[in-house]
Structures are given as C-alpha cells and as structure tokens.
Coordinates of C-alpha atoms in Angstrom, one line a residue:
M1 CA -6.3 -70.5 3.8
R2 CA -9.2 -71.4 5.2
E3 CA -11.1 -69.1 7.3
A4 CA -10.6 -71.3 10.6
A5 CA -6.9 -71.1 10.0
F6 CA -7.1 -67.4 9.4
A7 CA -8.9 -66.8 12.4
K8 CA -6.8 -69.0 14.7
Q9 CA -3.5 -67.3 13.2
N10 CA -4.4 -63.8 13.6
K11 CA -6.9 -63.8 16.9
D12 CA -4.4 -62.7 19.3
K13 CA -3.5 -59.6 17.4
W14 CA -7.1 -58.6 16.8
L15 CA -8.0 -59.6 20.6
Q16 CA -5.2 -57.3 21.8
F17 CA -6.1 -54.5 19.4
E18 CA -10.0 -54.6 20.6
N19 CA -8.6 -54.4 24.1
V20 CA -6.5 -51.2 23.6
L21 CA -9.8 -49.8 22.0
R22 CA -12.3 -50.8 24.4
N23 CA -10.1 -50.1 27.7
N24 CA -8.2 -46.9 26.5
I25 CA -5.0 -49.0 27.1
Q26 CA -1.8 -47.0 26.5
M27 CA 0.8 -48.2 23.9
N28 CA 3.7 -47.0 22.1
P29 CA 2.3 -45.3 19.1
D30 CA 4.3 -47.2 16.5
D31 CA 3.1 -50.2 17.9
L32 CA -0.3 -49.2 17.9
S33 CA 0.1 -47.9 14.2
S34 CA 1.6 -50.9 13.1
L35 CA -1.0 -53.1 14.7
Y36 CA -4.0 -51.2 13.3
I37 CA -2.5 -51.3 9.7
E38 CA -2.3 -55.1 10.0
V39 CA -5.6 -55.3 11.4
T40 CA -7.1 -53.4 8.5
D41 CA -5.0 -55.5 6.0
H42 CA -6.5 -58.4 7.6
L43 CA -10.2 -56.8 6.8
S44 CA -9.4 -56.6 3.0
Y45 CA -8.4 -60.0 3.1
A46 CA -11.5 -61.1 4.7
R47 CA -13.7 -59.0 2.4
T48 CA -11.9 -60.8 -0.6
F49 CA -11.9 -64.5 0.4
Y50 CA -14.6 -64.8 3.5
P51 CA -17.3 -62.5 2.1
N52 CA -20.4 -62.6 4.8
S53 CA -18.4 -64.5 7.1
N54 CA -18.4 -64.0 11.0
T55 CA -14.8 -63.2 10.6
L56 CA -15.5 -60.2 8.2
K57 CA -18.5 -59.2 10.5
Y58 CA -16.0 -58.9 13.4
L59 CA -13.3 -57.1 11.5
N60 CA -15.7 -54.7 10.3
G61 CA -16.9 -54.0 13.9
L62 CA -13.3 -53.6 15.1
S63 CA -12.6 -51.1 12.2
V64 CA -15.9 -49.1 13.1
L65 CA -14.5 -48.9 16.6
A66 CA -11.4 -47.6 15.4
H67 CA -12.5 -44.9 13.5
Q68 CA -15.0 -43.8 16.4
K69 CA -12.2 -43.8 18.9
I70 CA -9.8 -41.6 16.2
Y71 CA -12.5 -39.0 15.7
K72 CA -13.9 -38.9 19.1
S73 CA -10.3 -37.9 20.3
K74 CA -9.4 -35.8 17.4
R75 CA -9.2 -32.2 18.4
E76 CA -11.2 -30.0 16.0
S77 CA -9.6 -27.2 14.0
R78 CA -11.4 -23.6 14.6
T79 CA -11.6 -23.6 10.6
R80 CA -13.5 -27.0 10.4
F81 CA -16.8 -25.5 9.8
I82 CA -15.3 -23.6 6.5
T83 CA -13.3 -26.8 5.5
F84 CA -16.4 -29.1 6.2
Y85 CA -18.4 -27.2 3.6
T86 CA -15.6 -26.4 0.9
K87 CA -13.6 -29.9 1.3
E88 CA -14.9 -32.1 3.4
F89 CA -18.6 -32.7 2.4
P90 CA -18.0 -32.3 -1.5
L91 CA -15.4 -35.2 -1.5
F92 CA -17.7 -37.1 0.7
F93 CA -20.6 -36.7 -1.3
A94 CA -19.0 -37.9 -4.6
Q95 CA -19.6 -41.5 -3.4
Y96 CA -23.5 -40.7 -3.3
H97 CA -23.8 -39.4 -6.9
K98 CA -25.8 -42.4 -7.8
Q99 CA -28.4 -41.9 -5.3
L100 CA -28.5 -38.1 -6.3
L101 CA -29.2 -39.2 -9.7
I102 CA -32.1 -41.3 -8.9
A103 CA -33.8 -39.1 -6.6
F104 CA -33.5 -36.5 -9.6
I105 CA -35.0 -38.5 -12.5
V106 CA -38.0 -39.8 -10.1
F107 CA -38.9 -36.2 -9.4
L108 CA -38.4 -35.3 -12.8
L109 CA -40.4 -38.3 -14.3
F110 CA -43.4 -37.4 -11.7
S111 CA -43.5 -33.8 -12.5
V112 CA -44.3 -34.7 -16.0
V113 CA -47.0 -37.1 -14.7
G114 CA -48.4 -34.3 -12.7
A115 CA -48.5 -31.9 -15.7
Y116 CA -50.0 -34.6 -17.9
S117 CA -52.6 -35.4 -15.2
A118 CA -53.6 -31.7 -15.0
A119 CA -53.7 -31.4 -18.8
T120 CA -56.1 -34.5 -19.3
D121 CA -58.2 -34.0 -15.9
G122 CA -59.9 -30.3 -15.5
N123 CA -60.1 -31.0 -11.9
F124 CA -56.8 -32.8 -10.9
V125 CA -55.1 -29.2 -10.3
R126 CA -57.8 -28.5 -7.5
L127 CA -57.2 -32.0 -6.3
I128 CA -53.6 -31.5 -5.9
L129 CA -53.4 -27.7 -4.8
G130 CA -56.8 -27.5 -3.4
D131 CA -60.0 -25.2 -4.0
A132 CA -58.9 -22.5 -1.6
Y133 CA -55.4 -22.0 -3.3
V134 CA -56.9 -22.2 -7.0
N135 CA -59.5 -20.0 -6.5
M136 CA -57.4 -17.2 -4.9
T137 CA -55.0 -17.6 -7.7
L138 CA -57.9 -17.2 -10.4
A139 CA -58.7 -14.1 -8.8
N140 CA -55.4 -12.7 -8.5
I141 CA -55.0 -13.3 -12.4
D142 CA -58.3 -11.7 -12.7
K143 CA -56.7 -8.4 -10.6
G144 CA -53.6 -8.7 -13.4
D145 CA -51.5 -9.6 -10.6
P146 CA -51.2 -13.7 -10.8
M147 CA -48.3 -13.9 -8.6
A148 CA -49.9 -11.7 -5.7
V149 CA -49.5 -14.8 -3.4
Y150 CA -46.1 -14.0 -2.4
K151 CA -47.0 -10.1 -1.6
E152 CA -49.7 -10.8 1.1
M153 CA -47.6 -11.9 4.3
G154 CA -44.9 -9.6 5.6
A155 CA -41.1 -10.4 4.2
L156 CA -39.8 -11.4 7.5
N157 CA -42.8 -13.7 8.3
M158 CA -42.8 -15.3 4.9
F159 CA -39.2 -16.0 5.2
L160 CA -39.1 -17.9 8.7
G161 CA -42.4 -19.5 7.7
I162 CA -40.9 -20.6 4.3
T163 CA -37.5 -21.7 5.8
I164 CA -39.3 -23.9 8.4
N165 CA -41.6 -25.5 5.6
N166 CA -38.8 -26.4 3.7
I167 CA -37.1 -28.1 6.5
T168 CA -40.0 -30.0 7.3
V169 CA -40.4 -31.3 3.9
A170 CA -36.5 -31.9 3.8
L171 CA -36.6 -33.9 7.2
Y172 CA -39.6 -35.8 5.9
A173 CA -37.7 -36.8 2.7
F174 CA -35.0 -37.9 4.9
V175 CA -36.4 -39.9 8.1
Y176 CA -39.2 -41.5 5.5
G177 CA -36.1 -43.3 4.0
L178 CA -36.4 -45.5 7.3
F179 CA -39.1 -47.4 5.3
L180 CA -36.7 -49.2 2.9
S181 CA -36.7 -46.0 0.8
L182 CA -40.0 -46.1 -0.4
G183 CA -41.0 -43.3 2.0
T184 CA -38.5 -41.2 0.6
L185 CA -39.9 -42.1 -2.8
Y186 CA -43.5 -41.2 -2.1
I187 CA -42.4 -37.8 -0.7
I188 CA -40.4 -37.1 -3.8
M189 CA -43.3 -38.2 -5.9
R190 CA -46.1 -36.0 -4.1
N191 CA -43.7 -32.9 -4.5
A192 CA -43.1 -33.5 -8.1
I193 CA -46.7 -33.9 -8.9
M194 CA -47.7 -30.9 -7.3
L195 CA -44.9 -28.8 -9.1
G196 CA -46.0 -30.5 -12.3
S197 CA -49.7 -29.8 -11.8
F198 CA -48.9 -26.4 -10.6
Q199 CA -46.8 -25.2 -13.5
Y200 CA -49.3 -26.5 -16.3
F201 CA -52.2 -24.7 -14.3
F202 CA -50.4 -21.5 -15.2
Y203 CA -49.7 -22.7 -18.7
E204 CA -52.9 -23.4 -19.4
K205 CA -53.9 -19.7 -18.2
G206 CA -51.0 -18.4 -20.5
L207 CA -48.7 -17.2 -17.8
L208 CA -46.1 -20.0 -17.9
W209 CA -43.2 -17.5 -18.4
E210 CA -44.7 -14.9 -15.7
S211 CA -45.0 -17.9 -13.1
A212 CA -41.7 -19.7 -13.9
R213 CA -39.6 -16.4 -13.9
T214 CA -40.9 -15.4 -10.4
I215 CA -41.4 -18.9 -9.0
W216 CA -38.2 -20.3 -9.7
I217 CA -36.3 -17.2 -8.1
H218 CA -36.6 -19.2 -4.8
G219 CA -37.6 -22.4 -6.1
T220 CA -34.4 -23.4 -8.0
I221 CA -33.0 -23.9 -4.7
E222 CA -36.0 -24.9 -2.7
I223 CA -37.0 -27.9 -5.3
S224 CA -33.0 -28.8 -5.3
V225 CA -33.0 -29.2 -1.4
I226 CA -36.1 -31.6 -1.7
I227 CA -34.1 -33.6 -4.1
I228 CA -31.1 -33.6 -2.1
A229 CA -32.7 -34.5 1.1
A230 CA -34.5 -37.2 -0.9
C231 CA -30.6 -38.4 -1.8
A232 CA -30.1 -38.4 2.0
G233 CA -33.1 -40.4 2.4
L234 CA -32.1 -43.3 -0.2
V235 CA -28.8 -43.4 1.6
L236 CA -30.8 -43.9 4.7
G237 CA -32.9 -46.3 3.3
N238 CA -30.3 -48.3 1.0
S239 CA -28.2 -48.9 4.3
I240 CA -31.2 -51.1 5.5
L241 CA -31.7 -52.8 2.3
F242 CA -28.1 -53.3 1.2
P243 CA -25.8 -53.7 4.4
G244 CA -22.9 -55.2 2.3
T245 CA -20.1 -56.6 4.3
Y246 CA -21.3 -54.8 7.4
T247 CA -23.9 -56.2 9.7
R248 CA -27.4 -54.7 9.3
L249 CA -27.1 -52.7 12.2
Q250 CA -23.4 -51.1 11.6
S251 CA -24.7 -50.2 8.0
F252 CA -27.8 -48.5 9.5
V253 CA -25.8 -46.7 11.6
R254 CA -23.2 -45.6 9.0
G255 CA -26.2 -44.8 6.5
A256 CA -27.7 -42.5 9.3
K257 CA -24.5 -40.7 9.8
D258 CA -24.0 -40.0 6.1
G259 CA -27.4 -39.1 5.6
L260 CA -27.5 -36.5 8.6
K261 CA -24.3 -35.0 7.1
I262 CA -25.9 -34.8 3.7
M263 CA -28.8 -32.9 5.5
L264 CA -26.6 -30.8 7.3
S265 CA -25.0 -29.5 4.0
T266 CA -28.1 -28.1 2.9
V267 CA -28.8 -25.7 6.0
P268 CA -27.1 -22.6 4.1
F269 CA -29.3 -23.5 1.3
F270 CA -32.5 -23.5 3.4
I271 CA -31.7 -19.8 4.5
I272 CA -31.1 -18.4 1.3
A273 CA -34.3 -20.1 -0.5
G274 CA -36.1 -18.7 2.6
F275 CA -34.5 -15.4 1.9
L276 CA -35.2 -15.3 -1.7
E277 CA -38.9 -16.2 -1.5
G278 CA -39.6 -13.9 1.3
F279 CA -37.5 -10.6 0.4
V280 CA -36.9 -11.0 -3.4
T281 CA -39.7 -13.0 -5.1
R282 CA -42.4 -10.3 -4.1
H283 CA -41.0 -8.1 -6.5
T284 CA -42.7 -9.3 -9.6
E285 CA -42.1 -6.2 -11.1
M286 CA -37.9 -6.8 -11.7
P287 CA -36.8 -6.8 -15.0
D288 CA -36.4 -10.2 -16.6
W289 CA -32.6 -10.1 -16.9
L290 CA -32.5 -9.9 -13.3
A291 CA -35.0 -12.5 -12.5
I292 CA -32.8 -14.8 -15.2
L293 CA -29.8 -13.7 -13.4
I294 CA -30.7 -14.9 -10.2
I295 CA -32.2 -18.5 -11.5
G296 CA -29.1 -19.2 -13.4
S297 CA -26.4 -18.4 -10.7
T298 CA -28.3 -20.3 -8.2
L299 CA -28.5 -23.2 -10.6
F300 CA -25.1 -23.2 -11.4
F301 CA -24.0 -22.9 -7.9
I302 CA -26.3 -25.8 -6.9
I303 CA -24.8 -28.1 -10.0
Y304 CA -21.2 -26.9 -8.9
Y305 CA -21.5 -27.7 -5.5
Y306 CA -22.8 -31.2 -5.3
V307 CA -21.8 -32.3 -9.0
L308 CA -18.8 -30.6 -10.2
L309 CA -16.9 -29.8 -7.0
P310 CA -17.1 -33.1 -5.6
L311 CA -16.1 -34.6 -8.9
K312 CA -13.1 -32.2 -9.2
L313 CA -12.1 -33.2 -5.5
K314 CA -12.3 -37.0 -6.4
R315 CA -10.3 -36.6 -9.3
E316 CA -7.5 -34.6 -7.7
L317 CA -7.4 -37.1 -4.6
K318 CA -6.7 -40.1 -7.1
K319 CA -4.0 -38.1 -8.6
L320 CA -2.3 -37.7 -5.1
E321 CA -2.7 -41.6 -4.7
I322 CA -0.9 -42.3 -7.6

C-alpha cells in the first residue's frame, strides 16, 4: 500500500487518539486500549514500509506522547526505589552493553598508551600528574610510606571530597556526550592516560604491587563508575548522531532520559567508592588477603550488576515472551 493511501485510511483513528491524549478526554478503557494497540501496529507497519517518512515521524510522536501520559499518571509503588535498582534498571541497561564495551575498550587502550608514554618519556608522568604530586610521592617513598597521601586528610573530609570529585568527573563524562560523543571520549582518554602513567610510575619504582593493592581498593569502583558514566555519555551523543526512525529531537530526549537513568544507577557506587577511599584505603598495613578480598568482591559486584544480571533478566524475559 502506498504511504498516502495508508495515511488516508487510518488518519481518523490517529487524530482521535491524539485528541484523547492531548485533551485528556475520557474514553471507554476497552476502546482506548483497542485504539492504542491499533496505532502501535500502524507504527510497526510504517517502520517496515515507510522508513524516514513523515508518517513514521508522526506515529513515533504519538507513541512517545502515549508513553508520557501512561507513566505520568502511573501511581508509584513504595518499593519502586528497590525495584528500580534490582530489576528495572538492569533489564533496561542490557540494551546499552555495546556502548559500555566501547567505553571500556577505549579506557583500556588509553591506559596502555599512558603507561607506554611514561615508559618512553621520563617527563611524561610529571606532565600528566604535575610536579607537586610527583615530588610529594617521591618524598613519601623515601620515608618508607609511598601511600601516605591517603592518610594526610581526615577520613570524613576525604570521603566527602572524593565523592564530590567522582561525581564531577562522571558528570563531565556524561554531559560532554552532547559534543557528538567526542567530549565523552576525551574524558575517557584523559583519565585513562592518567591512570596508565600513574601505575607505571610506581612500577618503575618497584612498588607496583604496593600501589595496586592500595589504590584498587577504592579504584575498582571509581574507575568503573567513570566507564559507566562514559557509557551514559555515548548514549546521549549517539542519540544525536543516530536518531533512527525518531526525529532528532525525539531521539535526543530519549537519549538524555536513558543517560540520566544510567547516571542515577551509579549514585550508590559514588558513595561506596568515597567511603572506601576515605575510611579504608588509608589502612595500608592491612594484610594482602583482605585487600584482595575487597578488590575482588567489588569487581565481581560491578560485573554482576552491569553485565551478568542484565543478561540474566533479558533471557528470563525472552522465555516469558515465547
């Protein structure tokens, strides 16, 4: 069927549905449900046979408006906060594993670049970390306490300061996605190079294990949060670059909402990372087994929550649909 004939045949139903949504007109629930199903069927048909058409854009707009009305009037459960983190978000996040993988690969790549640059250029570490930090760390190494930087500030002040700093970096990684994802990639690159050169600096001093067992107590979550925030930034940036069957504005709004939802998921991790760095990392005298246990358990939890659980819930949903 030609697009013009398709639109002429169904436009009365579309206009009726739009009128009900925009003017909050009362309608028999069964009739409204039937109309909604019919309009969504038309949307699927238009996606197949009229891609990039005005008809498809109009029906997409109706679909977005319907969803907004449904969720605006939906009464929230008292357990919504819990179900958001345990079920709703992990299932939602499964669709963005590709962006997460890209963020991780880019971060890993530039971490290697940072370490290689530090190995081949003696001044690179000072250029990246700054003379003040390098000189302070060298002084601490001479004193026999290379990780003393984590003990200089009060635990509570460090917890608050680090938490705020982590939130700031993550927000930059997300918001810079507005620059067509390039801004997000820049934030990943900068932090990854810093990490790679930082770890090589301690490796060169024969302190790789000492630094790793200390830094990664909080760094496992901290770095993960940056990568996840970068994933949110890529979702935002890609919504502008690749609108698909939506208008660019509709795609941007959708990408912004999804990105914010991803950012919201990281809030508990901001707090945990800040707590670990403020109150736990300073105890450099702790046995290796305890440090490994903390690092291993936090790494497993991050992987489980953002990778394994979403895949598990996605498989369960598919089984129910069959």
